Short mmCIF file of C-alpha atoms in Angstrom, two decimals:
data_model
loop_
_atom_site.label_atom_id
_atom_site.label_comp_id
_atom_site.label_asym_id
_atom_site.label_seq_id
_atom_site.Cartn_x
_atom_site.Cartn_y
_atom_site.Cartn_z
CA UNK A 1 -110.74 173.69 39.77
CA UNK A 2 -108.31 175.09 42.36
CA UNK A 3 -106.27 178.08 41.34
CA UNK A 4 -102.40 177.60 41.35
CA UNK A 5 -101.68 180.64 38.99
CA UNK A 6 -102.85 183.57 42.11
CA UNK A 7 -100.50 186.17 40.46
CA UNK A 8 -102.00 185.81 37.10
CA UNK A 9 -105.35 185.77 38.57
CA UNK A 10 -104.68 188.98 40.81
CA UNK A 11 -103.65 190.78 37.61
CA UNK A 12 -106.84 189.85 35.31
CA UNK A 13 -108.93 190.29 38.37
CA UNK A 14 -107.54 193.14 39.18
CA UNK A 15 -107.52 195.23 35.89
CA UNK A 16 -110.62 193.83 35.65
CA UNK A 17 -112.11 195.68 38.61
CA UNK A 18 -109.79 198.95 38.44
CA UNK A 19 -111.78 198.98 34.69
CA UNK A 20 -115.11 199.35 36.05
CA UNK A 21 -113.93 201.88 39.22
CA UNK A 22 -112.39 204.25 36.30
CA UNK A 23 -115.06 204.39 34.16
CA UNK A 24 -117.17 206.96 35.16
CA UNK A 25 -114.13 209.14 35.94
CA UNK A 26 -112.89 208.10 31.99
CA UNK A 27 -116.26 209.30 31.11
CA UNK A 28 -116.34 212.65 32.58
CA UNK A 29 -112.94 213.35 30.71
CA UNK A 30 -113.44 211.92 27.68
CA UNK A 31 -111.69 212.96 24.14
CA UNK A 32 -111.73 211.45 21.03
CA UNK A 33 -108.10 211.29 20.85
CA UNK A 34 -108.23 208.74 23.96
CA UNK A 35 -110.32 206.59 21.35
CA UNK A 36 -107.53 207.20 18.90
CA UNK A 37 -105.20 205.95 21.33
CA UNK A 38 -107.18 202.86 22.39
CA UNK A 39 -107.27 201.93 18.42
CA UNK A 40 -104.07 202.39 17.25
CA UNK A 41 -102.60 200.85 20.93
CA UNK A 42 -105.04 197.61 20.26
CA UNK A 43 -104.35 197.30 16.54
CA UNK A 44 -101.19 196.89 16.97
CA UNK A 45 -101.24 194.52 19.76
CA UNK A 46 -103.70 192.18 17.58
CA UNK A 47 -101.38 192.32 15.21
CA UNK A 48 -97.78 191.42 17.20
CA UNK A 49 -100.16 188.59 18.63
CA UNK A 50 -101.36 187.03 15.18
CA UNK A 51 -98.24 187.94 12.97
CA UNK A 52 -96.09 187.37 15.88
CA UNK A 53 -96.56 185.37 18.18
CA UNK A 54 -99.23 182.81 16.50
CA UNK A 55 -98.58 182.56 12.92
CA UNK A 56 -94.44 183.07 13.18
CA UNK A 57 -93.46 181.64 16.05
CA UNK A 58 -95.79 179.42 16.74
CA UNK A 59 -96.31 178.07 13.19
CA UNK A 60 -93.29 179.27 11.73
CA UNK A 61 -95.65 179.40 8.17
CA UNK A 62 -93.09 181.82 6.90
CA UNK A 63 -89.44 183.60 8.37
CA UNK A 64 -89.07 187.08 9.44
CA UNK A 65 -86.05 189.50 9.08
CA UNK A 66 -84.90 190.57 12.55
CA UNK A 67 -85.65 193.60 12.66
CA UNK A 68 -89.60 192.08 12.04
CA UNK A 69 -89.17 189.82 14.47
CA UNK A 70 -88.19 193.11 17.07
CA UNK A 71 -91.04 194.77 15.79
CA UNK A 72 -93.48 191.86 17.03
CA UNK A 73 -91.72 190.88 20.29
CA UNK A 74 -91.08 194.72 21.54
CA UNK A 75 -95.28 195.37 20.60
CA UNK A 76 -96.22 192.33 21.61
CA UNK A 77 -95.69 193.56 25.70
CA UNK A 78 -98.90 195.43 24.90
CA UNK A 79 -100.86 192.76 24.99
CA UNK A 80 -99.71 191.16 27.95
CA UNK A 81 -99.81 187.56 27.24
CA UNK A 82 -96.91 186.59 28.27
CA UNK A 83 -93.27 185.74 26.17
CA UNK A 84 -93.20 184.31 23.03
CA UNK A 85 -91.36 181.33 23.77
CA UNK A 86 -94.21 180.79 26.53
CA UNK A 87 -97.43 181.41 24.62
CA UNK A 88 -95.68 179.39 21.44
CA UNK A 89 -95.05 176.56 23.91
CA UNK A 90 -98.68 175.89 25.31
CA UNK A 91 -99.97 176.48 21.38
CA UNK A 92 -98.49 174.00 20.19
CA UNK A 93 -99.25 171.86 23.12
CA UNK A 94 -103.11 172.93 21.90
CA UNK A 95 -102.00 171.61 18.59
CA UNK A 96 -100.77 168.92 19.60
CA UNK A 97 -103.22 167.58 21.69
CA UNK A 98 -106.26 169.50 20.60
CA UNK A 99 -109.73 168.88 22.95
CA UNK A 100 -107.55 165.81 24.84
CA UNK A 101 -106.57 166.46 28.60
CA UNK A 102 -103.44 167.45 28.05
CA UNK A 103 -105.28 170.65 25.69
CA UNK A 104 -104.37 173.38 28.04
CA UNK A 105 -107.46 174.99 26.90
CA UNK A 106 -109.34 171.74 26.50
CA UNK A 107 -113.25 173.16 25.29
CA UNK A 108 -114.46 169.73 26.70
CA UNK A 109 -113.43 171.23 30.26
CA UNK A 110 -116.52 173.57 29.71
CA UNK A 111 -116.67 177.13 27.86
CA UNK A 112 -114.91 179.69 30.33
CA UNK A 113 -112.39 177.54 31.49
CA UNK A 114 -110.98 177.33 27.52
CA UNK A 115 -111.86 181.24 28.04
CA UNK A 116 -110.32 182.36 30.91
CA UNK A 117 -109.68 179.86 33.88
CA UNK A 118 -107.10 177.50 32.42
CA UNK A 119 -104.50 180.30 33.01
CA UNK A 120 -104.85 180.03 36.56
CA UNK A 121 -105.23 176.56 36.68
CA UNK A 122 -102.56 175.32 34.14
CA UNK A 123 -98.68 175.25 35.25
CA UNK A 124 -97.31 172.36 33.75
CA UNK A 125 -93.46 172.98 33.18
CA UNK A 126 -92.05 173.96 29.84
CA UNK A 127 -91.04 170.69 27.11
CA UNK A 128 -88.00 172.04 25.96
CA UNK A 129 -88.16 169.73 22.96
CA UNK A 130 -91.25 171.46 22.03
CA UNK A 131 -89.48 174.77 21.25
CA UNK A 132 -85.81 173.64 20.11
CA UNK A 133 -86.10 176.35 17.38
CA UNK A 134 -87.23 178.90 19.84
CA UNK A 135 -84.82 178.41 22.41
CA UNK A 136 -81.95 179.52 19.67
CA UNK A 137 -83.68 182.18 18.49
CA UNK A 138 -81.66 185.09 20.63
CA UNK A 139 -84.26 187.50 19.93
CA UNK A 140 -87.06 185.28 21.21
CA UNK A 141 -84.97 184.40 24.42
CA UNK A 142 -84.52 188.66 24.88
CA UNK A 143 -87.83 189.31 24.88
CA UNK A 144 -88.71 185.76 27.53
CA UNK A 145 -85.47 186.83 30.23
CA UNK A 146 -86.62 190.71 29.74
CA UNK A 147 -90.43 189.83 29.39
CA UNK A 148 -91.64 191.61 32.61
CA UNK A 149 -89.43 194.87 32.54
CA UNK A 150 -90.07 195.41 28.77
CA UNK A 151 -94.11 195.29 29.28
CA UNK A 152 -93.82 197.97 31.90
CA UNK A 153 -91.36 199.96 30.03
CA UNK A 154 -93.52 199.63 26.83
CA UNK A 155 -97.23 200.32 28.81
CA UNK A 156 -95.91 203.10 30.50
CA UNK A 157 -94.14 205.23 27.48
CA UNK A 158 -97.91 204.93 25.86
CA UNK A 159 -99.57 206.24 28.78
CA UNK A 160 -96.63 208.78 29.31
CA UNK A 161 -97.27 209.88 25.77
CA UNK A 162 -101.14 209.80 25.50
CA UNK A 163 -100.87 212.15 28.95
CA UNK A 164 -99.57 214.78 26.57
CA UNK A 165 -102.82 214.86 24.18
CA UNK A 166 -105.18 214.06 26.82
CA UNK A 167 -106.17 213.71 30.22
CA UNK A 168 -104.46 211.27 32.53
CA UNK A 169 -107.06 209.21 33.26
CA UNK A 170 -108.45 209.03 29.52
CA UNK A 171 -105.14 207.92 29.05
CA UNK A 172 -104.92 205.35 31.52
CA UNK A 173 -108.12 204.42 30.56
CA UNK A 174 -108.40 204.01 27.18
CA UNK A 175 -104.51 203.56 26.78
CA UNK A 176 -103.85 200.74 29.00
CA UNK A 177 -107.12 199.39 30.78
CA UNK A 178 -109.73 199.20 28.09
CA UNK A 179 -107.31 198.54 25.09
CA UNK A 180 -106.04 195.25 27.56
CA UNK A 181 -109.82 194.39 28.04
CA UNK A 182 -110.31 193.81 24.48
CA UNK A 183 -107.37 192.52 23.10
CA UNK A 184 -107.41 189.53 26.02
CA UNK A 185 -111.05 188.76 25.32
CA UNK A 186 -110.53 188.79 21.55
CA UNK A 187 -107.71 186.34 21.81
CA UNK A 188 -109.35 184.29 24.56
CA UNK A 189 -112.82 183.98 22.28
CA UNK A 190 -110.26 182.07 19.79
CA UNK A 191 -109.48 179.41 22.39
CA UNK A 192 -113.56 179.48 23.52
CA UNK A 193 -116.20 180.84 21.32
CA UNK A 194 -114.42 179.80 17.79
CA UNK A 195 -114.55 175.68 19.69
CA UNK A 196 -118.48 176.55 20.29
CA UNK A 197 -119.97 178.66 17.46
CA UNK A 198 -119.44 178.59 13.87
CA UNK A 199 -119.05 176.32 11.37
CA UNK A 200 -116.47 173.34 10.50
CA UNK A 201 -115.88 174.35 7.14
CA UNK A 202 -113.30 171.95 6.57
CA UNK A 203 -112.72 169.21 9.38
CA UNK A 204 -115.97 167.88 11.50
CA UNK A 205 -113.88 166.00 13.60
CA UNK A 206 -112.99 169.20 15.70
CA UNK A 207 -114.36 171.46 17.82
CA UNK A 208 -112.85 174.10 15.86
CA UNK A 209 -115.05 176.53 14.11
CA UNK A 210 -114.98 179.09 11.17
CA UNK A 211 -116.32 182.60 12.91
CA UNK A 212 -116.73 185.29 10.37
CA UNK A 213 -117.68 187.60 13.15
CA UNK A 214 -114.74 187.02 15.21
CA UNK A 215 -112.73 187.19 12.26
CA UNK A 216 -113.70 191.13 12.40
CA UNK A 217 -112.30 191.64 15.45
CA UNK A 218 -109.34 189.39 15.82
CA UNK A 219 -107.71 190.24 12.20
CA UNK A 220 -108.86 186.89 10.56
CA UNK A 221 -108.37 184.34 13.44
CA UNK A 222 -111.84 183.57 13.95
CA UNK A 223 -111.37 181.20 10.77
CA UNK A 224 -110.36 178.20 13.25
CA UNK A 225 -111.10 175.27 11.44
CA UNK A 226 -109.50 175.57 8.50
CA UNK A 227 -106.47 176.96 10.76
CA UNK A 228 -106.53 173.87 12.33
CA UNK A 229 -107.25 172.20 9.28
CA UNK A 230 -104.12 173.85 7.71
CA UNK A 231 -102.07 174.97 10.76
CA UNK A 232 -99.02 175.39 8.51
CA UNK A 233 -100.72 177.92 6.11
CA UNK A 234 -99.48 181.31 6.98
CA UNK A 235 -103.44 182.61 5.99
CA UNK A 236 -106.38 181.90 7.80
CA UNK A 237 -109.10 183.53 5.83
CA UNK A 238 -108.37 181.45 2.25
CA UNK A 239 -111.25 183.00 0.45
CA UNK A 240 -111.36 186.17 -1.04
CA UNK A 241 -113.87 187.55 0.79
CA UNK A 242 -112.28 186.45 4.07
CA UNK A 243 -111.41 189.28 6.42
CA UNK A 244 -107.74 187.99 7.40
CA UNK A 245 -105.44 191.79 7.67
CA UNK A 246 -102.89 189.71 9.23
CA UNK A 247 -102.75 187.79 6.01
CA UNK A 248 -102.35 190.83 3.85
CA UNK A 249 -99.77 192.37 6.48
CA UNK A 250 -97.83 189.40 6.45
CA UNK A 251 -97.80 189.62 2.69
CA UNK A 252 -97.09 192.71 1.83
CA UNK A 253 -94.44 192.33 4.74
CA UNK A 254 -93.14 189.92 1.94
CA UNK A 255 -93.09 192.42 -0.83
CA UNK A 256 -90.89 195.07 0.96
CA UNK A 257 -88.57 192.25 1.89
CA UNK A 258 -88.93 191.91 5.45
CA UNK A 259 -90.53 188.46 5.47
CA UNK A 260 -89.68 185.74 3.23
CA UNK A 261 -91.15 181.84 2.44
CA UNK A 262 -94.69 182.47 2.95
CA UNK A 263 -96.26 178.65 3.55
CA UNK A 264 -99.43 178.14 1.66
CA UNK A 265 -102.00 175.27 0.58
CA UNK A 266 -103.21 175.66 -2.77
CA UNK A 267 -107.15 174.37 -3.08
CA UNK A 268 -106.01 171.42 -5.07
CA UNK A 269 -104.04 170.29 -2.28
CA UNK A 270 -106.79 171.55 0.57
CA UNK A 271 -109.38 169.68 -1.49
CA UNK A 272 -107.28 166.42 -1.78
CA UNK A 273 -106.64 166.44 1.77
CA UNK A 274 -110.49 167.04 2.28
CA UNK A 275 -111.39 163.77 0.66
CA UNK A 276 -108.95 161.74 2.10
CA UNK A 277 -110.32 162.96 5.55
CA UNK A 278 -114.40 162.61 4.18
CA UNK A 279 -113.60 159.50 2.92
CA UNK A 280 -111.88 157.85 6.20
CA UNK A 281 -114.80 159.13 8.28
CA UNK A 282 -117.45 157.98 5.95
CA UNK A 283 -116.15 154.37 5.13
CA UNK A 284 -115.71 153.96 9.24
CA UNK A 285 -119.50 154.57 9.63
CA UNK A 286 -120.35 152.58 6.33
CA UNK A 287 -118.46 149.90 7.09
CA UNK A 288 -120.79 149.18 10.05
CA UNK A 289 -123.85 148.10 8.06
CA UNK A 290 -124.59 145.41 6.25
CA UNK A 291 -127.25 145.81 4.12
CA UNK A 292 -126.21 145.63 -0.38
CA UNK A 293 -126.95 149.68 -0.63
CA UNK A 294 -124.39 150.30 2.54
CA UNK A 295 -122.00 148.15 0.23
CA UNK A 296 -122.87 149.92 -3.07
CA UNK A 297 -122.48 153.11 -1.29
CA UNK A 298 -118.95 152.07 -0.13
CA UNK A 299 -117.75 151.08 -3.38
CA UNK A 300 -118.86 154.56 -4.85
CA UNK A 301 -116.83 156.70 -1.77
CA UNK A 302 -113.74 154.34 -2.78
CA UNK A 303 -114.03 155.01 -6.73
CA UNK A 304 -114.88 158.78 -6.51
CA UNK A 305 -112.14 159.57 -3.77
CA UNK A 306 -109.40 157.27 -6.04
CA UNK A 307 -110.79 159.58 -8.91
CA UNK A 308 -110.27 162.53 -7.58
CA UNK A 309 -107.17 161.58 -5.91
CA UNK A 310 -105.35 160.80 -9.37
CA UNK A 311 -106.99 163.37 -10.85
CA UNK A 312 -105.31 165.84 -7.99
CA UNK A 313 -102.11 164.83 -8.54
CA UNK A 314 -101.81 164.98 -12.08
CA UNK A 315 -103.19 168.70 -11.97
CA UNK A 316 -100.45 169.70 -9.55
CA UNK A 317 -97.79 167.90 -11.40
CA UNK A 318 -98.80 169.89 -14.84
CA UNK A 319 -98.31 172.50 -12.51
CA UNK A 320 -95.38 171.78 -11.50
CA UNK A 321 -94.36 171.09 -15.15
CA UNK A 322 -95.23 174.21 -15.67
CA UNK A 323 -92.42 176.34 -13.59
CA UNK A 324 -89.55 175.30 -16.35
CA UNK A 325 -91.82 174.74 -19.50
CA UNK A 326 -90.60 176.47 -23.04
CA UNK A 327 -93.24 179.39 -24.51
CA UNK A 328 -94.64 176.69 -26.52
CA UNK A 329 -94.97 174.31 -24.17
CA UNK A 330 -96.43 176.47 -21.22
CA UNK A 331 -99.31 177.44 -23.64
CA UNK A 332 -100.35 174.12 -24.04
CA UNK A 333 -100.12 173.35 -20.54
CA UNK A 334 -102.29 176.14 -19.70
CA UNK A 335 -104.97 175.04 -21.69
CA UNK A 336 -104.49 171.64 -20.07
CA UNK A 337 -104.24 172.90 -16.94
CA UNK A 338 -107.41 175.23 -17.39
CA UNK A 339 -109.52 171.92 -18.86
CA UNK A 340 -108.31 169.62 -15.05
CA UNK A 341 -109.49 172.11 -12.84
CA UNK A 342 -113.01 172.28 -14.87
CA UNK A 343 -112.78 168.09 -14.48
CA UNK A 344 -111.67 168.37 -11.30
CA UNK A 345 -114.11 171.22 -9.85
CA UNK A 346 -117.36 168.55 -10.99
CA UNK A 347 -115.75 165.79 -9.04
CA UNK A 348 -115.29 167.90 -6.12
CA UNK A 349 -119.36 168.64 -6.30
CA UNK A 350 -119.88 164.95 -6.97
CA UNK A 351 -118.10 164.56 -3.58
CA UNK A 352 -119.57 166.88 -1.85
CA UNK A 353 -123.42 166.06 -3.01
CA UNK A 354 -122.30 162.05 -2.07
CA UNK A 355 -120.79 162.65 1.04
CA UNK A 356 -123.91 165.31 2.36
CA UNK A 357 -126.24 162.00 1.13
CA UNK A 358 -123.82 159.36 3.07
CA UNK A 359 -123.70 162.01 6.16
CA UNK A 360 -127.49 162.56 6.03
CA UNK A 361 -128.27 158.70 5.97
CA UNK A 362 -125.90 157.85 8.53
CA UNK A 363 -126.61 161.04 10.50
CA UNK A 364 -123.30 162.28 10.54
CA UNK A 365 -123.23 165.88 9.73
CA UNK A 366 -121.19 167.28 7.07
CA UNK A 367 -118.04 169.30 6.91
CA UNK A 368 -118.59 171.23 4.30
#
């Protein structure tokens, strides 16, 4: 595909190459403290990136006080990757129109141009109506009309200061060139590797994939189908045991006060939303045959989905019940409460263990 984007692609190129030339000079003055540098300088650029720029202004899953919202834009010109209003703009165009032509980083296009070559490839012109919110936000618009003499401002006090504790060209090195080489590839394996390897945890129907190993590296984004699953969830990583720090930054953001209406799906919800997917995709395929099992399997996915559908909703509405409930009355809800998610948890393996036989029959796959 012909390049349109050359001053993007001189810059990646370009750093790129420079990387490689300075190595061996990096290595023959290298200190720890220029690995110090590269962490803290990459940390924090993961983090203005998923915080920032994905899961607030992209997502909006929960609002920011401004002074947040500074904190994300003004660290955010570490990582290079353009303004917020611009990267929000082509996510949610990815949303949108996820593995379709008009993806910018359509996966069906082929591995490394979802990696790399759709930036200098891709110039459609900003939909305004796409970022409404955005375009009001005068922090946001700062940062875009300020984008280019920020980023230098901001890359060259870190150098500046890492020249003090180190030699300039570890400092270069590790503060600018290699600390740009990873956090670019770690966001840009989102957009490639996490729509190639991993498991869809929660939706089949996407190229999206759960990555526990890219999780490590990109602060819980390698989860990608259940983000895409869930896009307005302000976690990724759901489970306990899911690496997600910008999860627990984001929270504990909201327990200082800086951050406030933190959007969540509670597994009731996730679950019910699960079935109602399993169940349209199954039926479709069922539907197809004609044979009396095909038929008695239908009416099964109909009965247990209805089942667990009502049984859903009256757990969330006990619940819900349970916010203003009396003393008295909240005990006895709890004990309810306690008994439907027991009821509900063996429907939810009856599911599963039907829809793995209907997907294995039909050879379909399964989700989860």
């Amino acid at each position: 595909m012909r390049i349109k984007n050359w001053g993007i692609f001189a810059f990646i190129a370009g750093y790129h190459v420079l990387l490689l030339a300075l190595l061996p000079f990096y290595i023959s003055v290298f200190s720890w403290e220029s690995l110090v540098l590269f962490g803290v300088t990459w940390a924090i650029s993961v983090f203005s990136i998923t915080a920032g720029y994905h899961r607030l202004f992209s997502h909006n899953t929960y609002k920011a006080k401004p002074v947040y919202e500074w904190a994300c834009l003004i660290s955010s010109s570490l990582a290079i990757e353009a303004s917020a209003l611009q990267w929000s703009h082509d996510h949610r165009i990815h949303h949108s129109h996820v593995d379709t032509d008009k993806d910018p980083y359509n996966i069906n296009k082929g591995f490394w141009y979802a990696h790399i070559w759709w930036m200098f490839t891709y110039n459609d012109p900003m939909d305004k109506r796409l970022v409404k919110d955005l375009l009001k936000n005068p922090r946001v618009m700062f940062q875009h009309n300020n984008y280019a003499l920020i980023t230098i401002v901001v890359n060259l006090a870190v150098v500046g200061i890492g020249c003090f504790f180190m030699h300039p060209i570890a400092a270069l090195f590790a503060g600018f060139f290699m600390r740009l080489f990873a956090i670019h590839h770690c966001t840009w394996f989102i957009n490639s590797l996490c729509h190639v390897w991993g498991a869809r945890t929660y939706a089949k129907e996407l190229t999206a994939v759960d990555n526990a190993v890219l999780a490590l590296f990109t602060f819980g984004e390698g989860y990608h189908n259940y983000h895409h699953t869930m896009a307005n969830d302000y976690r990724n990583g759901v489970r306990w045991y899911h690496f997600d720090p910008t999860k627990w930054l984001i929270w504990t953001a909201s327990k200082v006060g800086l951050v406030s209406n933190l959007r969540w799906v509670s597994d009731v919800k996730l679950r019910q939303m699960l079935v109602k997917k399993d169940k349209n995709l199954l039926l479709e395929r069922v539907r197809q045959e004609l044979d009396e099992s095909s038929k008695e399997l239908h009416a099964k996915l109909e009965h247990l989905s209805e089942s667990f559908e009502e049984k859903a909703s009256a757990l969330m509405a006990k619940i819900r019940e349970l916010k203003d409930a009396t003393e008295e009355r909240k005990k006895l809800l709890e004990i309810e409460i306690k008994q439907q998610k027991k009821e509900l948890h063996a429907m939810w393996k009856s599911w599963i263990q039907l829809t793995e036989f209907t997907s294995a029959r039909y050879e379909l796959g399964h989700a989860h």
